[in-house]
Amino acid sequence: SPSTIMAGWERGGGSRRPMVPMSRAEAEKDQDKIERVFDEDTGRWRLIRGGGEIVEEIVSQQQQRTINKHATTWVSRPGARGY
């Protein structure tokens, strides 16, 4: 039904349960979680919502300059273009 979303093994605090449909309340609770994850390809930190959506973070102009300066000096992988 449209009110259910499939959940993985990790659902339920790490217990190993088979894949079962997630209730609407569980899906909404999962969507409320926001996690900060380091993106190795770009050298930037990303905010990721529970469902995998990337959320933009509002920062000051000075913070943006610092982020860009750090990210442009980041070498993501050996043999990357330009290195």
One Martini backbone bead per residue (centre of mass of N, CA, C, O) as a GRO file, in nm:
protein
   83
    1SER     BB    1   0.102   0.031   0.011
    2PRO     BB    2   0.145   0.381   0.029
    3SER     BB    3   0.197   0.363   0.362
    4THR     BB    4   0.456   0.197   0.278
    5ILE     BB    5   0.801   0.114   0.363
    6MET     BB    6   1.092  -0.023   0.310
    7ALA     BB    7   1.300  -0.209   0.528
    8GLY     BB    8   1.580  -0.302   0.676
    9TRP     BB    9   1.782  -0.477   0.892
   10GLU     BB   10   1.847  -0.216   1.081
   11ARG     BB   11   1.586  -0.220   1.197
   12GLY     BB   12   1.553  -0.197   1.543
   13GLY     BB   13   1.848  -0.145   1.670
   14GLY     BB   14   2.012  -0.390   1.500
   15SER     BB   15   1.830  -0.603   1.443
   16ARG     BB   16   1.779  -0.921   1.278
   17ARG     BB   17   1.548  -0.857   1.044
   18PRO     BB   18   1.343  -0.893   0.821
   19MET     BB   19   1.195  -0.760   0.563
   20VAL     BB   20   0.967  -0.492   0.630
   21PRO     BB   21   0.721  -0.296   0.654
   22MET     BB   22   0.680   0.040   0.707
   23SER     BB   23   0.536   0.256   0.880
   24ARG     BB   24   0.437   0.573   0.867
   25ALA     BB   25   0.561   0.657   1.141
   26GLU     BB   26   0.845   0.539   1.087
   27ALA     BB   27   0.904   0.701   0.829
   28GLU     BB   28   0.878   0.985   0.959
   29LYS     BB   29   1.096   0.940   1.173
   30ASP     BB   30   1.327   0.885   0.968
   31GLN     BB   31   1.303   1.167   0.819
   32ASP     BB   32   1.397   1.338   1.082
   33LYS     BB   33   1.670   1.241   1.029
   34ILE     BB   34   2.002   1.392   1.061
   35GLU     BB   35   2.315   1.352   0.885
   36ARG     BB   36   2.665   1.378   0.899
   37VAL     BB   37   2.858   1.349   0.591
   38PHE     BB   38   3.142   1.244   0.426
   39ASP     BB   39   3.259   1.348   0.103
   40GLU     BB   40   3.521   1.215  -0.075
   41ASP     BB   41   3.489   1.341  -0.364
   42THR     BB   42   3.470   1.664  -0.244
   43GLY     BB   43   3.540   1.733   0.068
   44ARG     BB   44   3.249   1.727   0.207
   45TRP     BB   45   2.982   1.805   0.405
   46ARG     BB   46   2.674   1.632   0.462
   47LEU     BB   47   2.322   1.638   0.467
   48ILE     BB   48   2.126   1.349   0.570
   49ARG     BB   49   1.841   1.210   0.529
   50GLY     BB   50   1.693   0.913   0.606
   51GLY     BB   51   1.607   0.871   0.282
   52GLY     BB   52   1.876   1.027   0.125
   53GLU     BB   53   1.848   1.321   0.141
   54ILE     BB   54   1.985   1.622   0.047
   55VAL     BB   55   2.081   1.888   0.263
   56GLU     BB   56   2.099   2.214   0.305
   57GLU     BB   57   2.334   2.445   0.437
   58ILE     BB   58   2.342   2.732   0.624
   59VAL     BB   59   2.590   2.983   0.558
   60SER     BB   60   2.826   3.189   0.566
   61GLN     BB   61   3.045   3.345   0.367
   62GLN     BB   62   3.298   3.263   0.527
   63GLN     BB   63   3.232   2.960   0.547
   64GLN     BB   64   3.225   2.911   0.242
   65ARG     BB   65   3.519   2.980   0.185
   66THR     BB   66   3.639   2.763   0.369
   67ILE     BB   67   3.510   2.520   0.235
   68ASN     BB   68   3.623   2.567  -0.053
   69LYS     BB   69   3.921   2.568   0.021
   70HIS     BB   70   3.927   2.282   0.136
   71ALA     BB   71   3.795   2.127  -0.111
   72THR     BB   72   4.015   2.219  -0.332
   73THR     BB   73   4.255   2.057  -0.168
   74TRP     BB   74   4.117   1.801  -0.218
   75VAL     BB   75   4.201   1.456  -0.264
   76SER     BB   76   3.999   1.203  -0.349
   77ARG     BB   77   4.189   1.044  -0.567
   78PRO     BB   78   4.392   0.867  -0.729
   79GLY     BB   79   4.418   1.008  -1.047
   80ALA     BB   80   4.288   1.257  -1.063
   81ARG     BB   81   4.194   1.509  -1.231
   82GLY     BB   82   4.482   1.728  -1.228
   83TYR     BB   83   4.718   1.518  -1.077
   0.00000   0.00000   0.00000
